[in-house]
Amino acid sequence: MTVGDILKYLSEIAPLDTAESYDNVGLLVGGADEDVTGVCCCVDITHEVIKEAVEKGANLIVSHHPVIFEGLKKIPTWSPVVELVKNDVSAIGMHTNFDMARNGVNETLVDLLEFECSGYLDGNYGAICEMPLTLTPLALAEHCKNKLDLDCVKYSKFNCDKQPITRVAVCCGGGVDREIMRLAREKHCDAIVSGDIKHNFWIEAENCGISLVDAGHFGTEKAAAHSLAKLITMRFSEVPVFSADCESDPCGYV
């Protein structure tokens, strides 16, 4: 089994051409003809993840966020790319194409929240979920915090005891932009659950009556590594596949 075999399989699950135009997905470091000794799955490729992969005999890392995102004109010595090359470890990135794929990151997030998808904001991204019970913004925030096993989340505090929430849009990562806000209004969503929400959208949401829950970029996508590992194991049981144990939210909270 080669790196190319795994890339071909992942491309069937989440076609590379479905990634956003700004993205960089696929085989980013290494060669497709390399034999695979083990696969480490993660959200982000860091020095600690590479160290764990090497110690556990994995020469392929499949990450959600691409280790090379924009065009490189030089590679500094601190770059994980240098460490990958030194250790003969290949890297595949499955980013926005995996966000929206069947059994991908956004669908996994919906499952973790124990919501049921009834539609989408845009194509097959941004799940719309009908709430079985009417929630307040605070109750929704507490639900997200508990189900995602987080220390804290941010939420809209305006009218927090008065605004009923019956329809929620779920967009993993930094999923809120002007288009998502427009679609949420048009499709009568009462709230959006996402991460990395910019200040201007908190104000816009307050003005238009939509509640926001920011569970963090890592918080809404940390299950990506487990999803990737599970999918790869289903097809390639002959090699060790694991999620990086060392990975955690890079942000601390006080």
GROMACS .gro file of N, CA and C in nm, residues 177-253:
model
  231
  177ASP      N    1  -1.911   3.379   0.759
  177ASP     CA    2  -1.872   3.494   0.676
  177ASP      C    3  -1.999   3.566   0.635
  178ARG      N    4  -1.985   3.666   0.551
  178ARG     CA    5  -2.102   3.746   0.515
  178ARG      C    6  -2.207   3.663   0.441
  179GLU      N    7  -2.162   3.569   0.359
  179GLU     CA    8  -2.256   3.486   0.284
  179GLU      C    9  -2.334   3.394   0.377
  180ILE      N   10  -2.264   3.336   0.475
  180ILE     CA   11  -2.331   3.248   0.572
  180ILE      C   12  -2.432   3.327   0.653
  181MET      N   13  -2.398   3.449   0.692
  181MET     CA   14  -2.492   3.532   0.767
  181MET      C   15  -2.616   3.561   0.682
  182ARG      N   16  -2.595   3.591   0.556
  182ARG     CA   17  -2.709   3.619   0.467
  182ARG      C   18  -2.798   3.497   0.453
  183LEU      N   19  -2.738   3.382   0.430
  183LEU     CA   20  -2.815   3.260   0.413
  183LEU      C   21  -2.889   3.222   0.542
  184ALA      N   22  -2.825   3.244   0.656
  184ALA     CA   23  -2.890   3.213   0.783
  184ALA      C   24  -3.015   3.298   0.803
  185ARG      N   25  -3.006   3.425   0.763
  185ARG     CA   26  -3.124   3.512   0.772
  185ARG      C   27  -3.233   3.465   0.677
  186GLU      N   28  -3.194   3.436   0.552
  186GLU     CA   29  -3.291   3.398   0.451
  186GLU      C   30  -3.361   3.266   0.486
  187LYS      N   31  -3.290   3.177   0.554
  187LYS     CA   32  -3.346   3.046   0.586
  187LYS      C   33  -3.398   3.041   0.730
  188HIS      N   34  -3.413   3.159   0.788
  188HIS     CA   35  -3.481   3.175   0.917
  188HIS      C   36  -3.416   3.096   1.030
  189CYS      N   37  -3.283   3.096   1.032
  189CYS     CA   38  -3.211   3.032   1.143
  189CYS      C   39  -3.209   3.128   1.263
  190ASP      N   40  -3.231   3.074   1.379
  190ASP     CA   41  -3.229   3.154   1.501
  190ASP      C   42  -3.089   3.164   1.559
  191ALA      N   43  -3.000   3.071   1.521
  191ALA     CA   44  -2.865   3.068   1.578
  191ALA      C   45  -2.768   3.002   1.482
  192ILE      N   46  -2.640   3.032   1.501
  192ILE     CA   47  -2.532   2.967   1.426
  192ILE      C   48  -2.428   2.918   1.526
  193VAL      N   49  -2.386   2.793   1.512
  193VAL     CA   50  -2.277   2.736   1.591
  193VAL      C   51  -2.155   2.724   1.501
  194SER      N   52  -2.044   2.786   1.540
  194SER     CA   53  -1.924   2.783   1.458
  194SER      C   54  -1.803   2.812   1.545
  195GLY      N   55  -1.694   2.862   1.485
  195GLY     CA   56  -1.574   2.899   1.560
  195GLY      C   57  -1.506   3.019   1.495
  196ASP      N   58  -1.416   3.082   1.566
  196ASP     CA   59  -1.339   3.195   1.513
  196ASP      C   60  -1.428   3.304   1.454
  197ILE      N   61  -1.536   3.338   1.523
  197ILE     CA   62  -1.630   3.436   1.470
  197ILE      C   63  -1.576   3.577   1.494
  198LYS      N   64  -1.565   3.656   1.389
  198LYS     CA   65  -1.511   3.791   1.399
  198LYS      C   66  -1.610   3.886   1.466
  199HIS      N   67  -1.555   3.991   1.525
  199HIS     CA   68  -1.634   4.086   1.603
  199HIS      C   69  -1.749   4.145   1.523
  200ASN      N   70  -1.726   4.179   1.396
  200ASN     CA   71  -1.831   4.246   1.318
  200ASN      C   72  -1.954   4.157   1.298
  201PHE      N   73  -1.933   4.025   1.298
  201PHE     CA   74  -2.047   3.936   1.282
  201PHE      C   75  -2.126   3.921   1.413
  202TRP      N   76  -2.061   3.939   1.526
  202TRP     CA   77  -2.135   3.942   1.653
  202TRP      C   78  -2.230   4.062   1.655
  203ILE      N   79  -2.182   4.174   1.605
  203ILE     CA   80  -2.266   4.294   1.601
  203ILE      C   81  -2.378   4.278   1.499
  204GLU      N   82  -2.345   4.224   1.382
  204GLU     CA   83  -2.446   4.201   1.279
  204GLU      C   84  -2.553   4.104   1.330
  205ALA      N   85  -2.509   4.000   1.399
  205ALA     CA   86  -2.603   3.902   1.452
  205ALA      C   87  -2.695   3.965   1.555
  206GLU      N   88  -2.639   4.052   1.640
  206GLU     CA   89  -2.723   4.118   1.739
  206GLU      C   90  -2.828   4.206   1.671
  207ASN      N   91  -2.787   4.275   1.567
  207ASN     CA   92  -2.879   4.365   1.497
  207ASN      C   93  -2.989   4.291   1.422
  208CYS      N   94  -2.958   4.173   1.370
  208CYS     CA   95  -3.059   4.101   1.292
  208CYS      C   96  -3.128   3.990   1.371
  209GLY      N   97  -3.092   3.974   1.499
  209GLY     CA   98  -3.164   3.880   1.584
  209GLY      C   99  -3.122   3.735   1.574
  210ILE      N  100  -2.997   3.710   1.533
  210ILE     CA  101  -2.944   3.574   1.528
  210ILE      C  102  -2.846   3.555   1.643
  211SER      N  103  -2.860   3.447   1.717
  211SER     CA  104  -2.767   3.416   1.825
  211SER      C  105  -2.647   3.340   1.768
  212LEU      N  106  -2.530   3.364   1.825
  212LEU     CA  107  -2.408   3.295   1.784
  212LEU      C  108  -2.350   3.217   1.900
  213VAL      N  109  -2.294   3.102   1.868
  213VAL     CA  110  -2.213   3.025   1.963
  213VAL      C  111  -2.079   2.998   1.898
  214ASP      N  112  -1.972   3.047   1.960
  214ASP     CA  113  -1.837   3.025   1.910
  214ASP      C  114  -1.770   2.921   1.998
  215ALA      N  115  -1.758   2.800   1.947
  215ALA     CA  116  -1.697   2.689   2.021
  215ALA      C  117  -1.551   2.671   1.984
  216GLY      N  118  -1.494   2.770   1.915
  216GLY     CA  119  -1.353   2.764   1.880
  216GLY      C  120  -1.327   2.686   1.753
  217HIS      N  121  -1.221   2.724   1.683
  217HIS     CA  122  -1.186   2.653   1.558
  217HIS      C  123  -1.147   2.508   1.590
  218PHE      N  124  -1.058   2.492   1.687
  218PHE     CA  125  -1.017   2.357   1.723
  218PHE      C  126  -1.132   2.279   1.785
  219GLY      N  127  -1.212   2.346   1.867
  219GLY     CA  128  -1.323   2.280   1.934
  219GLY      C  129  -1.425   2.220   1.839
  220THR      N  130  -1.448   2.288   1.726
  220THR     CA  131  -1.547   2.239   1.630
  220THR      C  132  -1.487   2.144   1.527
  221GLU      N  133  -1.352   2.131   1.526
  221GLU     CA  134  -1.290   2.046   1.425
  221GLU      C  135  -1.199   1.938   1.482
  222LYS      N  136  -1.189   1.930   1.615
  222LYS     CA  137  -1.095   1.834   1.674
  222LYS      C  138  -1.131   1.689   1.643
  223ALA      N  139  -1.258   1.665   1.611
  223ALA     CA  140  -1.299   1.528   1.577
  223ALA      C  141  -1.255   1.487   1.437
  224ALA      N  142  -1.200   1.581   1.359
  224ALA     CA  143  -1.159   1.550   1.222
  224ALA      C  144  -1.055   1.439   1.219
  225ALA      N  145  -0.961   1.442   1.314
  225ALA     CA  146  -0.856   1.341   1.316
  225ALA      C  147  -0.914   1.201   1.336
  226HIS      N  148  -1.009   1.190   1.428
  226HIS     CA  149  -1.071   1.060   1.454
  226HIS      C  150  -1.153   1.013   1.333
  227SER      N  151  -1.219   1.106   1.266
  227SER     CA  152  -1.297   1.070   1.147
  227SER      C  153  -1.206   1.018   1.037
  228LEU      N  154  -1.094   1.088   1.015
  228LEU     CA  155  -0.999   1.046   0.912
  228LEU      C  156  -0.941   0.908   0.945
  229ALA      N  157  -0.903   0.889   1.071
  229ALA     CA  158  -0.845   0.760   1.112
  229ALA      C  159  -0.945   0.646   1.093
  230LYS      N  160  -1.069   0.671   1.128
  230LYS     CA  161  -1.172   0.568   1.114
  230LYS      C  162  -1.193   0.531   0.967
  231LEU      N  163  -1.200   0.632   0.882
  231LEU     CA  164  -1.222   0.607   0.739
  231LEU      C  165  -1.106   0.531   0.677
  232ILE      N  166  -0.983   0.570   0.712
  232ILE     CA  167  -0.866   0.503   0.654
  232ILE      C  168  -0.856   0.359   0.703
  233THR      N  169  -0.887   0.337   0.831
  233THR     CA  170  -0.882   0.201   0.887
  233THR      C  171  -0.983   0.109   0.819
  234MET      N  172  -1.099   0.163   0.783
  234MET     CA  173  -1.202   0.082   0.718
  234MET      C  174  -1.152   0.024   0.587
  235ARG      N  175  -1.067   0.096   0.515
  235ARG     CA  176  -1.018   0.049   0.385
  235ARG      C  177  -0.882  -0.021   0.396
  236PHE      N  178  -0.796   0.029   0.484
  236PHE     CA  179  -0.658  -0.021   0.490
  236PHE      C  180  -0.630  -0.076   0.631
  237SER      N  181  -0.679  -0.193   0.659
  237SER     CA  182  -0.663  -0.251   0.792
  237SER      C  183  -0.525  -0.312   0.812
  238GLU      N  184  -0.446  -0.321   0.705
  238GLU     CA  185  -0.316  -0.388   0.715
  238GLU      C  186  -0.206  -0.300   0.775
  239VAL      N  187  -0.231  -0.170   0.793
  239VAL     CA  188  -0.129  -0.082   0.851
  239VAL      C  189  -0.185  -0.014   0.975
  240PRO      N  190  -0.099   0.022   1.071
  240PRO     CA  191  -0.146   0.095   1.189
  240PRO      C  192  -0.194   0.235   1.151
  241VAL      N  193  -0.312   0.272   1.200
  241VAL     CA  194  -0.368   0.406   1.177
  241VAL      C  195  -0.413   0.458   1.313
  242PHE      N  196  -0.374   0.580   1.346
  242PHE     CA  197  -0.408   0.634   1.477
  242PHE      C  198  -0.423   0.786   1.471
  243SER      N  199  -0.495   0.840   1.568
  243SER     CA  200  -0.505   0.985   1.586
  243SER      C  201  -0.395   1.028   1.681
  244ALA      N  202  -0.337   1.143   1.657
  244ALA     CA  203  -0.227   1.192   1.741
  244ALA      C  204  -0.277   1.218   1.883
  245ASP      N  205  -0.214   1.153   1.981
  245ASP     CA  206  -0.251   1.171   2.121
  245ASP      C  207  -0.205   1.306   2.175
  246CYS      N  208  -0.099   1.359   2.117
  246CYS     CA  209  -0.040   1.482   2.171
  246CYS      C  210  -0.118   1.608   2.133
  247GLU      N  211  -0.213   1.595   2.042
  247GLU     CA  212  -0.278   1.715   1.990
  247GLU      C  213  -0.383   1.769   2.087
  248SER      N  214  -0.383   1.901   2.105
  248SER     CA  215  -0.482   1.966   2.190
  248SER      C  216  -0.499   2.109   2.140
  249ASP      N  217  -0.598   2.176   2.197
  249ASP     CA  218  -0.623   2.317   2.161
  249ASP      C  219  -0.497   2.398   2.190
  250PRO      N  220  -0.443   2.470   2.092
  250PRO     CA  221  -0.322   2.550   2.116
  250PRO      C  222  -0.347   2.671   2.206
  251CYS      N  223  -0.472   2.702   2.233
  251CYS     CA  224  -0.504   2.818   2.316
  251CYS      C  225  -0.532   2.776   2.459
  252GLY      N  226  -0.481   2.854   2.553
  252GLY     CA  227  -0.513   2.835   2.693
  252GLY      C  228  -0.615   2.941   2.736
  253TYR      N  229  -0.685   2.917   2.845
  253TYR     CA  230  -0.789   3.008   2.890
  253TYR      C  231  -0.772   3.033   3.040
   0.00000   0.00000   0.00000
